[in-house]
Coordinates of C-alpha atoms in Angstrom, one line a residue:
M5 CA -27.2 11.9 -17.4
L6 CA -24.3 12.0 -15.0
D7 CA -24.1 9.3 -12.3
V8 CA -21.6 9.9 -9.4
C9 CA -20.9 7.5 -6.7
L10 CA -18.6 7.8 -3.7
L11 CA -17.4 4.2 -3.5
G12 CA -15.1 4.8 -0.5
T13 CA -14.7 7.6 2.0
G14 CA -12.4 6.0 4.5
G15 CA -9.0 7.1 5.7
M16 CA -5.6 5.4 5.4
M17 CA -6.9 2.0 6.5
P18 CA -10.0 0.2 5.3
L19 CA -12.7 -0.3 8.0
P20 CA -15.7 -2.6 7.9
Y21 CA -18.2 -1.1 5.4
R22 CA -15.9 1.9 4.8
W23 CA -13.5 1.4 1.9
L24 CA -10.5 3.6 1.0
T25 CA -11.3 6.7 -1.0
S26 CA -12.6 6.1 -4.5
L27 CA -15.1 7.8 -6.8
M28 CA -16.8 6.5 -9.9
M29 CA -18.6 8.6 -12.5
R30 CA -20.6 7.5 -15.5
Y31 CA -21.4 10.0 -18.3
N32 CA -22.5 9.5 -21.9
G33 CA -21.8 5.8 -21.7
K34 CA -18.3 6.3 -20.3
S35 CA -17.1 5.1 -16.9
I36 CA -14.5 7.1 -15.1
L37 CA -12.8 5.8 -11.9
I38 CA -11.0 8.4 -9.7
D39 CA -8.6 7.6 -6.8
C40 CA -9.1 3.8 -6.9
G41 CA -8.4 2.6 -3.4
E42 CA -8.4 -0.9 -1.9
G43 CA -11.8 -2.5 -1.9
T44 CA -13.1 -0.4 -4.8
Q45 CA -14.2 -3.5 -6.8
I46 CA -16.2 -4.7 -3.8
A47 CA -17.9 -1.4 -3.4
M48 CA -18.8 -1.3 -7.1
R49 CA -20.4 -4.7 -6.9
E50 CA -22.4 -3.7 -3.8
K51 CA -23.8 -0.7 -5.9
G52 CA -24.6 -3.0 -8.8
W53 CA -22.0 -1.4 -11.0
S54 CA -19.8 -3.6 -13.2
P55 CA -16.0 -3.0 -13.1
N56 CA -15.9 -3.7 -16.8
P57 CA -15.5 -1.7 -18.9
I58 CA -13.8 1.3 -17.2
D59 CA -12.8 3.8 -19.8
I60 CA -10.6 6.1 -17.8
I61 CA -8.8 5.6 -14.5

């Protein structure tokens, strides 16, 4: 199963509850992090996703 989560969709500056752009995908037990902006680790924790392990950045 493919899980896709937009962790951040903000612009150049982070705003409250709107982090800089980042996308995380999980597929076949692998975690892929794309465009890792500021606040990504906070957004991941809010979604209940662990930042470890990330297989591909």
